[in-house]
Coordinates of C-alpha atoms in Angstrom, one line a residue:
M1 CA 131.8 167.8 107.0
Y2 CA 134.0 164.8 107.0
H3 CA 137.7 165.2 107.9
Y4 CA 140.4 162.8 106.8
N5 CA 141.9 160.6 109.4
D6 CA 145.4 159.2 109.4
F7 CA 144.4 156.3 107.2
D8 CA 142.8 158.5 104.6
R9 CA 145.8 160.8 104.5
A10 CA 148.3 157.9 104.2
F11 CA 146.2 156.2 101.5
V12 CA 145.9 159.3 99.3
Q13 CA 149.6 160.2 99.8
E14 CA 150.6 156.7 98.7
R15 CA 148.6 157.1 95.5
V16 CA 150.2 160.5 94.8
N17 CA 153.7 159.0 95.3
Q18 CA 152.9 156.1 93.1
F19 CA 151.6 158.2 90.3
R20 CA 154.6 160.6 90.5
G21 CA 156.8 157.6 89.7
Q22 CA 154.6 156.5 86.9
V23 CA 154.7 160.0 85.3
E24 CA 158.4 160.1 85.6
R25 CA 158.6 156.8 83.8
R26 CA 156.3 158.0 81.1
I27 CA 158.3 161.2 80.5
D28 CA 161.6 159.3 80.3
G29 CA 160.1 156.8 77.9
S30 CA 160.1 153.8 80.2
L31 CA 156.4 153.5 79.8
T32 CA 154.6 153.8 76.4
E33 CA 151.3 155.6 76.1
D34 CA 149.5 152.3 75.9
E35 CA 151.1 151.2 79.1
F36 CA 150.6 154.6 80.8
R37 CA 146.9 155.0 79.8
P38 CA 145.3 152.7 82.4
L39 CA 147.6 154.2 85.1
R40 CA 146.7 157.8 84.3
L41 CA 143.0 157.0 84.0
M42 CA 143.1 155.5 87.5
N43 CA 144.2 158.9 88.7
G44 CA 141.6 161.0 86.7
L45 CA 144.0 162.0 83.9
Y46 CA 142.5 162.0 80.4
L47 CA 144.1 162.9 77.1
Q48 CA 141.7 165.3 75.3
L49 CA 141.7 167.0 72.0
H50 CA 144.4 169.5 72.8
A51 CA 146.0 168.5 76.0
Y52 CA 145.7 166.4 79.1
M53 CA 142.6 167.0 81.3
L54 CA 142.6 166.3 85.1
R55 CA 139.3 165.5 86.7
V56 CA 139.2 166.1 90.4
A57 CA 136.5 164.6 92.6
I58 CA 134.5 166.8 94.9
P59 CA 132.9 164.2 97.1
Y60 CA 129.1 164.6 97.1
G61 CA 129.7 168.2 96.0
T62 CA 130.9 169.4 99.5
L63 CA 133.9 171.7 99.9
N64 CA 135.4 173.9 102.7
S65 CA 137.0 177.2 102.0
D66 CA 140.6 176.0 102.0
Q67 CA 139.7 173.3 99.5
M68 CA 138.1 175.8 97.2
R69 CA 141.2 178.0 97.5
T70 CA 143.3 175.0 96.5
L71 CA 141.1 174.5 93.4
A72 CA 141.9 178.1 92.6
L73 CA 145.6 177.5 93.1
L74 CA 145.5 174.6 90.6
A75 CA 143.8 176.7 88.0
E76 CA 146.2 179.6 88.4
K77 CA 149.5 177.8 88.9
W78 CA 149.2 174.8 86.6
D79 CA 146.3 175.6 84.2
R80 CA 145.0 178.7 82.4
G81 CA 143.4 180.4 85.3
Y82 CA 140.0 178.7 85.4
G83 CA 138.3 175.3 86.2
H84 CA 135.2 173.7 84.8
F85 CA 132.6 172.3 87.3
T86 CA 130.8 169.3 85.9
T87 CA 127.4 167.5 86.1
R88 CA 129.1 164.9 88.3
Q89 CA 130.2 167.3 91.0
N90 CA 133.8 167.2 89.8
I91 CA 136.1 170.0 88.6
Q92 CA 138.1 169.6 85.4
Y93 CA 141.3 171.3 84.4
N94 CA 141.7 171.3 80.6
W95 CA 145.4 172.4 80.1
P96 CA 147.8 170.8 82.6
A97 CA 151.3 169.7 81.5
L98 CA 151.9 166.1 82.3
R99 CA 155.0 166.9 84.4
D100 CA 152.9 169.2 86.7
V101 CA 150.1 166.7 87.4
P102 CA 151.9 165.0 90.4
E103 CA 152.3 168.5 92.0
M104 CA 148.6 169.2 91.4
L105 CA 147.6 165.9 93.1
Q106 CA 149.9 166.7 96.0
A107 CA 148.3 170.1 96.5
L108 CA 144.9 168.3 96.5
A109 CA 146.0 165.7 98.9
D110 CA 147.2 168.3 101.3
V111 CA 143.6 169.5 101.8
G112 CA 141.8 166.2 101.6
L113 CA 141.0 166.0 97.9
H114 CA 142.0 163.6 95.1
A115 CA 141.3 162.4 91.6
I116 CA 141.0 158.7 92.3
Q117 CA 138.3 156.8 90.5
T118 CA 137.1 159.8 88.5
S119 CA 137.7 157.6 85.4
G120 CA 137.7 153.9 84.6
N121 CA 135.3 151.0 84.9
T122 CA 134.8 151.5 88.6
I123 CA 132.5 153.3 91.1
R124 CA 132.9 157.0 90.4
N125 CA 132.5 160.0 92.6
V126 CA 129.3 159.5 94.7
T127 CA 127.0 162.5 94.2
A128 CA 124.3 164.0 96.4
D129 CA 121.7 166.7 96.7
H130 CA 123.6 170.0 96.7
F131 CA 121.3 171.4 99.3
A132 CA 122.1 168.5 101.7
G133 CA 122.1 169.4 105.3
A134 CA 120.4 172.7 104.6
A135 CA 117.2 172.0 102.7
A136 CA 113.9 172.6 104.6
D137 CA 112.3 169.6 102.9
E138 CA 114.9 166.8 103.6
I139 CA 114.2 163.8 105.9
A140 CA 117.9 163.5 106.7
D141 CA 121.2 164.7 105.5
P142 CA 122.3 162.3 102.7
R143 CA 126.0 163.2 102.9
P144 CA 126.9 160.7 105.7
V145 CA 125.5 158.0 103.5
A146 CA 127.5 159.3 100.5
E147 CA 130.7 159.4 102.6
L148 CA 130.1 155.8 103.7
L149 CA 129.7 154.8 100.1
R150 CA 132.8 156.7 99.1
Q151 CA 135.0 155.0 101.7
W152 CA 133.5 151.6 100.8
S153 CA 134.0 152.0 97.1
T154 CA 137.4 153.6 97.0
D155 CA 139.9 151.0 95.9
H156 CA 137.4 148.2 96.5
P157 CA 139.3 145.1 95.4
E158 CA 136.4 143.4 93.7
F159 CA 135.1 146.5 91.9
Q160 CA 138.1 148.0 90.2
F161 CA 137.4 146.4 86.8
L162 CA 133.6 146.4 86.4
P163 CA 132.0 145.8 83.0
R164 CA 131.6 149.6 82.8
K165 CA 131.7 152.7 84.9
F166 CA 129.3 152.9 87.8
K167 CA 127.6 156.0 89.3
I168 CA 125.7 156.4 92.5
A169 CA 123.6 159.4 93.7
V170 CA 121.9 160.0 97.0
T171 CA 119.1 162.4 98.0
G172 CA 117.5 163.0 101.4
A173 CA 114.2 164.6 100.2
A174 CA 111.2 163.6 98.3
H175 CA 112.0 166.3 95.8
D176 CA 114.9 164.9 93.8
R177 CA 117.7 167.4 93.2
A178 CA 120.3 164.7 92.6
V179 CA 118.8 163.0 89.5
I180 CA 118.8 159.7 91.2
Q181 CA 116.7 158.0 88.6
A182 CA 119.4 158.5 86.0
H183 CA 122.1 156.7 87.9
D184 CA 123.3 153.1 88.1
I185 CA 122.2 153.1 91.8
G186 CA 119.9 155.8 93.1
I187 CA 119.3 156.1 96.8
Q188 CA 116.5 158.1 98.5
I189 CA 116.2 158.5 102.2
V190 CA 112.6 157.6 103.2
K191 CA 110.5 156.8 106.3
N192 CA 108.4 153.7 106.6
A193 CA 104.9 153.4 108.1
H194 CA 106.5 153.1 111.6
G195 CA 108.4 156.4 111.1
E196 CA 111.8 154.6 110.8
I197 CA 114.3 156.1 108.5
G198 CA 115.6 153.8 105.7
Y199 CA 116.4 153.9 102.0
K200 CA 114.5 153.4 98.7
L201 CA 116.9 151.9 96.2
L202 CA 116.7 152.2 92.4
V203 CA 118.9 150.4 89.8
G204 CA 119.4 150.6 86.1
G205 CA 119.1 154.3 85.4
G206 CA 121.4 156.1 83.0
L207 CA 121.6 158.4 80.0
G208 CA 124.1 158.1 77.1
R209 CA 123.2 156.3 73.9
T210 CA 120.4 154.2 75.6
P211 CA 118.7 156.4 78.1
M212 CA 116.7 154.6 80.8
I213 CA 114.9 155.6 84.0
G214 CA 115.9 153.6 87.0
K215 CA 113.6 151.0 88.5
V216 CA 112.9 150.5 92.2
I217 CA 114.6 147.3 93.4
E218 CA 113.7 147.8 97.1
E219 CA 111.2 150.2 98.6
F220 CA 112.8 150.1 102.0
V221 CA 116.2 149.0 103.1
S222 CA 117.3 149.5 106.7
Q223 CA 120.5 151.3 107.7
D224 CA 121.9 148.0 108.9
D225 CA 121.4 146.5 105.4
L226 CA 122.2 149.5 103.2
L227 CA 125.9 148.9 102.5
P228 CA 125.8 145.1 102.2
Y229 CA 122.8 145.5 99.8
C230 CA 124.7 148.0 97.7
E231 CA 127.6 145.6 97.6
A232 CA 125.2 142.8 96.5
I233 CA 123.9 145.0 93.7
V234 CA 127.4 145.8 92.3
A235 CA 128.5 142.2 92.8
A236 CA 125.5 140.9 90.8
Y237 CA 126.2 143.4 88.1
N238 CA 129.9 142.4 88.1
L239 CA 128.9 138.8 87.3
L240 CA 126.0 139.4 84.9
G241 CA 127.1 142.6 83.1
R242 CA 128.3 142.2 79.6
R243 CA 131.9 142.5 78.7
D244 CA 131.6 141.7 75.0
N245 CA 130.2 145.1 74.0
K246 CA 131.0 148.3 75.9
Y247 CA 127.9 149.9 74.5
K248 CA 125.8 147.2 76.3
A249 CA 127.9 146.9 79.4
R250 CA 126.1 149.4 81.8
I251 CA 123.9 148.0 84.5
K252 CA 120.8 149.5 82.8
I253 CA 121.3 147.0 80.0
T254 CA 121.9 144.2 82.5
V255 CA 118.6 144.9 84.2
F256 CA 116.8 145.4 80.9
E257 CA 118.1 142.1 79.3
N258 CA 117.6 140.0 82.5
G259 CA 114.5 141.7 83.7
L260 CA 114.1 143.4 87.1
E261 CA 112.8 140.3 88.9
A262 CA 115.7 138.1 87.8
F263 CA 118.2 140.8 88.6
R264 CA 116.6 141.3 92.0
D265 CA 116.9 137.5 92.6
A266 CA 120.6 137.6 91.7
V267 CA 121.1 140.6 94.1
N268 CA 119.2 138.8 97.0
E269 CA 121.4 135.7 96.4
Q270 CA 124.5 137.9 96.7
F271 CA 123.1 139.7 99.7
A272 CA 122.5 136.4 101.6
R273 CA 126.2 135.7 101.2
T274 CA 127.4 139.2 101.8
K275 CA 125.4 140.4 104.8
P276 CA 127.1 138.1 107.4
A277 CA 130.6 139.3 106.4
F278 CA 129.8 142.9 107.4
S279 CA 129.3 142.0 111.1
G280 CA 128.0 145.5 112.0
V281 CA 131.3 147.3 111.4
D282 CA 129.6 149.4 108.6
V283 CA 126.9 150.6 111.0
K284 CA 129.5 151.6 113.6
L285 CA 131.5 153.4 110.9
F286 CA 128.3 155.2 109.7
E287 CA 127.6 156.5 113.2
E288 CA 131.2 157.8 113.4
I289 CA 130.8 159.5 110.0
R290 CA 127.4 161.0 110.8
A291 CA 128.8 162.6 114.0
Q292 CA 131.1 164.7 111.7
F293 CA 128.1 166.2 109.8
A294 CA 126.6 168.0 112.8
P295 CA 125.0 171.3 111.6
P296 CA 126.9 174.5 112.4
A297 CA 125.9 176.7 115.3
W298 CA 123.0 178.8 113.9
R299 CA 122.8 182.4 115.0
N300 CA 120.0 184.8 115.5
A301 CA 120.1 188.3 114.1
P302 CA 117.5 190.9 113.1
L303 CA 116.3 190.6 109.4
K304 CA 115.9 194.4 108.9
A305 CA 118.9 194.6 106.5
Y306 CA 117.5 191.9 104.3
D307 CA 113.9 193.3 104.4
D308 CA 115.1 196.8 103.6
A309 CA 117.3 195.7 100.7
Y310 CA 114.5 193.5 99.3
A311 CA 112.0 196.5 99.4
A312 CA 114.4 199.1 98.0
D313 CA 116.8 197.3 95.6
A314 CA 115.2 195.8 92.5
L315 CA 118.4 194.0 91.5
F316 CA 118.7 192.4 94.9
R317 CA 115.0 191.5 94.9
S318 CA 115.3 189.8 91.5
W319 CA 118.3 187.8 92.7
A320 CA 116.7 186.9 96.0
D321 CA 113.6 185.7 94.2
T322 CA 115.6 183.5 91.9
N323 CA 118.7 182.4 93.7
L324 CA 117.6 181.8 97.2
T325 CA 116.0 178.6 98.6
A326 CA 114.3 177.9 101.9
H327 CA 116.6 176.7 104.7
R328 CA 115.9 174.3 107.5
A329 CA 117.0 176.9 110.1
E330 CA 115.0 180.0 110.8
G331 CA 116.5 183.2 109.5
Y332 CA 118.8 181.4 107.0
A333 CA 118.7 180.9 103.3
I334 CA 120.5 178.6 100.8
V335 CA 122.3 180.7 98.2
S336 CA 122.8 179.4 94.7
V337 CA 125.6 181.3 93.0
S338 CA 125.2 181.1 89.2
L339 CA 128.2 180.3 87.0
K340 CA 126.0 181.1 84.0
K341 CA 126.5 184.8 83.4
H342 CA 125.0 185.5 80.0
G343 CA 127.6 184.8 77.3
E344 CA 130.0 182.9 79.6
T345 CA 130.9 179.2 79.6
P346 CA 128.5 177.3 81.8
G347 CA 130.2 175.8 84.8
D348 CA 133.5 177.7 84.4
A349 CA 134.9 179.7 87.3
T350 CA 138.1 181.7 87.4
A351 CA 140.7 181.3 90.1
E352 CA 139.8 184.8 91.4
Q353 CA 136.1 183.8 91.5
M354 CA 136.9 180.6 93.4
R355 CA 138.9 182.6 96.0
V356 CA 136.0 185.2 96.3
L357 CA 133.6 182.3 97.0
A358 CA 135.9 180.8 99.5
D359 CA 136.2 184.2 101.3
L360 CA 132.5 184.6 101.3
A361 CA 132.0 181.1 102.7
D362 CA 134.4 182.1 105.5
L363 CA 132.6 185.4 106.2
Y364 CA 129.0 184.4 105.8
G365 CA 128.6 180.7 105.1
H366 CA 130.0 178.7 108.0
N367 CA 133.0 177.6 105.9
E368 CA 130.9 175.4 103.6
L369 CA 130.4 175.4 99.8
R370 CA 128.7 172.9 97.5
I371 CA 128.9 172.2 93.8
S372 CA 125.7 171.3 92.1
H373 CA 125.2 168.9 89.2
E374 CA 123.7 171.9 87.4
Q375 CA 127.2 173.4 87.4
N376 CA 126.6 176.2 90.0
V377 CA 128.2 176.9 93.4
I378 CA 126.1 176.8 96.6
L379 CA 126.6 178.6 99.9
P380 CA 124.3 176.4 101.9
H381 CA 124.1 178.3 105.2
V382 CA 123.8 182.1 104.9
H383 CA 121.9 184.2 107.4
K384 CA 119.5 186.5 105.7
S385 CA 120.9 189.6 107.5
D386 CA 124.2 189.0 105.6
L387 CA 122.6 188.6 102.1
P388 CA 122.8 192.3 101.0
K389 CA 126.5 192.4 101.7
L390 CA 127.0 189.0 100.1
H391 CA 125.1 190.1 97.0
A392 CA 127.2 193.3 96.7
K393 CA 130.4 191.2 96.7
L394 CA 129.1 188.8 94.2
R395 CA 128.2 191.6 91.9
E396 CA 131.7 193.0 92.0
H397 CA 133.0 189.7 90.6
G398 CA 130.4 188.8 88.0
L399 CA 128.7 186.2 90.2
A400 CA 125.3 187.8 90.9
T401 CA 123.4 186.6 87.8
A402 CA 119.8 186.2 88.8
N403 CA 118.9 183.2 86.6
I404 CA 118.9 180.0 88.7
G405 CA 116.4 177.6 87.1
L406 CA 115.7 179.9 84.2
V407 CA 116.4 179.8 80.4
S408 CA 120.1 180.9 80.7
D409 CA 120.9 178.5 83.6
I410 CA 122.0 176.0 81.0
I411 CA 123.8 172.7 81.6
A412 CA 126.4 172.2 78.9
C413 CA 129.3 169.7 78.5
P414 CA 132.6 170.9 77.2
G415 CA 131.8 169.6 73.8
M416 CA 134.1 169.8 70.8
D417 CA 136.0 172.7 72.2
Y418 CA 137.8 170.2 74.5
C419 CA 136.5 166.7 74.4
A420 CA 138.0 164.0 72.2
L421 CA 134.6 162.2 72.1
A422 CA 132.5 165.1 71.1
T423 CA 130.8 165.3 67.7
A424 CA 129.7 169.0 68.0
R425 CA 130.2 172.1 70.0
S426 CA 128.0 172.8 73.0
I427 CA 129.5 175.8 74.8
P428 CA 128.8 178.3 71.9
V429 CA 125.2 177.1 71.6
A430 CA 124.7 177.7 75.4
Q431 CA 126.3 181.1 75.2
Q432 CA 124.2 182.2 72.2
I433 CA 120.9 181.0 73.8
A434 CA 121.7 182.9 77.0
L435 CA 122.6 186.1 75.1
R436 CA 119.5 185.9 72.9
F437 CA 117.2 185.6 75.9
E438 CA 119.0 188.4 77.7
E439 CA 118.4 190.5 74.7
L440 CA 114.7 189.6 74.6
K441 CA 114.4 190.3 78.4
L442 CA 112.0 187.4 78.7
E443 CA 113.5 184.7 80.9
H444 CA 111.9 185.9 84.2
D445 CA 108.5 185.9 82.4
V446 CA 109.2 182.5 81.0
G447 CA 109.9 181.1 84.4
P448 CA 111.4 177.7 85.3
L449 CA 112.9 176.0 82.2
K450 CA 115.8 173.6 82.1
I451 CA 117.8 173.5 78.9
K452 CA 120.5 170.9 78.7
I453 CA 123.1 170.5 76.0
S454 CA 125.4 167.5 75.1
G455 CA 128.1 167.5 72.4
C456 CA 127.8 163.8 71.8
I457 CA 125.6 160.8 72.5
N458 CA 127.4 160.1 75.8
A459 CA 125.1 162.8 77.3
C460 CA 127.4 164.4 79.8
G461 CA 125.1 167.5 79.5
H462 CA 122.1 165.4 80.6
H463 CA 120.1 166.5 77.5
H464 CA 117.8 163.5 77.8
V465 CA 116.3 164.9 81.1
G466 CA 116.1 168.5 79.9
H467 CA 112.8 170.2 79.5
I468 CA 114.5 171.2 76.2
G469 CA 117.4 168.9 75.4
I470 CA 119.9 169.6 72.7
L471 CA 122.2 166.9 71.3
G472 CA 125.0 167.9 69.0
L473 CA 125.9 165.3 66.3
D474 CA 128.1 165.1 63.2
R475 CA 126.2 164.8 59.9
A476 CA 128.8 164.3 57.1
G477 CA 131.2 166.7 58.8
V478 CA 128.6 169.3 59.6
E479 CA 127.3 170.0 63.2
N480 CA 123.6 169.0 63.5
Y481 CA 121.6 169.6 66.7
Q482 CA 118.7 167.3 67.6
V483 CA 116.0 168.7 70.0
T484 CA 114.2 166.6 72.6
L485 CA 111.2 167.8 74.6
G486 CA 109.6 166.9 77.9
G487 CA 112.5 165.4 79.8
S488 CA 112.9 165.8 83.6
G489 CA 115.5 164.8 86.1
D490 CA 113.5 165.3 89.3
E491 CA 111.1 162.9 91.1
T492 CA 108.8 162.9 88.1
A493 CA 111.8 161.8 85.9
S494 CA 111.2 161.2 82.2
I495 CA 113.3 160.9 79.1
G496 CA 112.7 163.6 76.5
E497 CA 111.1 162.8 73.2
R498 CA 112.9 163.6 70.0
A499 CA 111.0 166.3 68.3
G500 CA 112.1 165.7 64.7
P501 CA 114.9 166.6 62.2
G502 CA 117.9 168.3 63.6
F503 CA 119.1 171.9 63.1
S504 CA 122.3 173.4 61.9
A505 CA 124.5 175.5 64.2
E506 CA 123.0 178.6 62.7
E507 CA 119.4 177.4 63.1
I508 CA 119.4 176.0 66.6
V509 CA 119.2 179.2 68.6
P510 CA 116.2 180.5 66.5
A511 CA 114.6 177.1 67.0
V512 CA 114.9 177.3 70.8
E513 CA 113.5 180.9 70.6
R514 CA 110.5 179.7 68.6
L515 CA 109.9 176.9 71.2
V516 CA 110.0 179.3 74.1
L517 CA 107.8 182.0 72.5
G518 CA 105.4 179.3 71.4
Y519 CA 105.2 178.0 75.0
L520 CA 104.2 181.5 76.2
D521 CA 101.3 181.4 73.8
L522 CA 100.4 177.8 74.7
R523 CA 100.5 177.9 78.5
S524 CA 97.2 178.1 80.4
S525 CA 98.4 180.7 82.9
P526 CA 101.7 182.4 83.9
D527 CA 102.0 179.8 86.6
E528 CA 102.1 176.8 84.2
T529 CA 105.7 175.8 83.6
F530 CA 107.1 174.7 80.2
L531 CA 107.2 171.1 81.4
A532 CA 103.6 171.2 82.8
A533 CA 102.3 172.7 79.5
Y534 CA 104.2 170.0 77.5
R535 CA 102.8 167.2 79.6
R536 CA 99.2 168.7 79.4
L537 CA 99.2 169.3 75.7
G538 CA 101.6 166.7 74.3
P539 CA 104.2 167.2 71.7
A540 CA 102.1 168.3 68.7
P541 CA 101.7 172.0 69.4
F542 CA 105.4 172.3 70.3
K543 CA 106.4 170.6 67.1
S544 CA 104.2 173.0 65.2
V545 CA 106.1 176.0 66.5
L546 CA 109.5 174.3 66.2
Y547 CA 108.9 173.3 62.6
P548 CA 106.8 176.0 61.1
E549 CA 107.5 174.9 57.5
Q550 CA 106.2 171.5 58.2
E551 CA 103.1 173.0 59.8
A552 CA 102.5 175.3 56.8
K553 CA 102.9 172.3 54.4
R554 CA 100.4 170.3 56.4
E555 CA 97.9 173.2 56.4
R556 CA 98.3 173.5 52.6
A557 CA 97.7 169.8 52.2
D558 CA 94.6 170.0 54.4
A559 CA 93.3 173.0 52.4
A560 CA 93.8 171.1 49.1

C-alpha cells in the first residue's frame, strides 16, 4: 500500500497545527461559530444533533494494522468506545469534544491518516472496490489510480470551492463493487481491442433528491490522458455548474441540463488546454505509486485444515459459503467480516473489535484491511489453511455473522439518532428487520438481497440502488417510510421505483417481510434472485404483496 513521504507528512502536520490554532480561537471566543464553521468543515468536523462529529477518510478503503489500531484508540480515548464505518469508506466519531479534536487529528497524522476534504464543496475521499488487488476478476488493481487522484485532488487550488461536493469511485473489474455509476466521476479499468489497459469514464451519476445513473463520457482514456482528462471534467463542471441553487448544483444536473454532448465538448475544450501543462509528470508519479502496491509474498500451505473444518463444522461451512470470495492467488480467499450482527447497528465497530481485526490482519492477512462501502471490514489476503483459526477468533468477538449479501447485511445511514439533516430513524429499522429474519431463519433460503436504508432524501444509505430501498421521511411530525424496488448499484445499475404510499415505523418491518415472503412464492427457482425476479415480472406482483389491502380492494371491484 502507499506510504507517506516527507512531503505528505509535512503537509498533514501543517494542517493539524493550523486547525489546532483555529480550535483554540473558537474556544476562547476569538472566532464565532459562523466564522469557525467553514474552517472545521475543511477538517471533517460537523456539528450534529447532539455533539460534534469527526469524519476520517480511509483512502480508497485501505488500512494497515497500525492505522486500524489508531482508529480504535480514537474511539476509546476521545469518543464512546466505537466508530461508525460509512458508505464512503470513511469512519465517523459521533461524540468528540471540540477541545480533543486536534489531538485526534494528531494521532491520525502519526499513522498517515487525516480528515481533510471529508466535507465541503470539494473532491471528497476517492473510493474503490474493496476487493482491489485481491479479486480474481479484476483487470488491474484500481488503488494506484485512486491514490494518484487523491494526491491530485487534495488541496487542489482550483477545486476547493466547487459548486457542490464531488465524489469519484474507481473499479478494476467488469463486476462493479464500487457503485461507480452513482458517482460524479466513475472510472472503470478496461482493455481495448489491442489489449491495452485504459479507463472508461462516466460522469453525472449520483443519488440524493434527484437520483441519476452516470453516463459514459469516454469509452477509453489512456493512462497518459487520465489525470488531465479528470481535471478537464472537474474544470468544466466548475465553470458550468450552478451556484444559484444548491439542490441543482451537482454535476448530474449540469450534465442533464446541458446535455452529455455539450458537456463533453466543454470537457474536450478544457482538455486541449490542460493536457500540455501536465508534461508527463503525472505518468511518472503514477509509476512510482504503482510500485508501492506490489502484492504480498503469497505462501503455499496444505489446505487440509480448511477442508476438514468445512466438512465437519456447519457454522464454519455457512460462514465460508457466505463471507468468502475467490482470490487471485491460489490457496487464498478474501474474507468479508460482517459488521451486521443481528440487532446491532450496521457499520459500527467497537474499539476492541477494531483491535482484534488489526491483530488478525497481522497474524493471517499480510497486514492489510479494507473498508467496504457496504459498511463491512475486509481481510483481503487470507490463506485458506488459516481460515478455521480466523473464524474461531471472529466468533469470540461477535464478528462471525454469516450474512454477507443477505437480508440482514443492511446498509443504513446514522439517521435521526445522530444526523442533523435526518427526517427519520434508520438504525432501529435495520435492527428490527435483521432480528425478524433471524427469527424466521429464512435469509439463507432467500439468498442475495440488498436492503438499503436512508434517513433523509440525501440518500447516504444508498436506498435508490437497493433491491429494496427504504427512505425515512417526516410526515407532519410522524416518521413515514417509502419503499423503492428494483434498484441496483452494480454494473447493471438502476434506480429503484417507488412502490406506493409509505409505511409508519410500526408497519415498515412487516411490509418488508411481506415483500420477501412474496418473492419466495414468485421466483421461478431457488436460484432466481430477488432482483432477477423483479426484473422478469415487473413491479405489479410485488406491489400486490406489499399492499394487500389495495389488492383486495381491486379484486372486490373486479368481482363487482
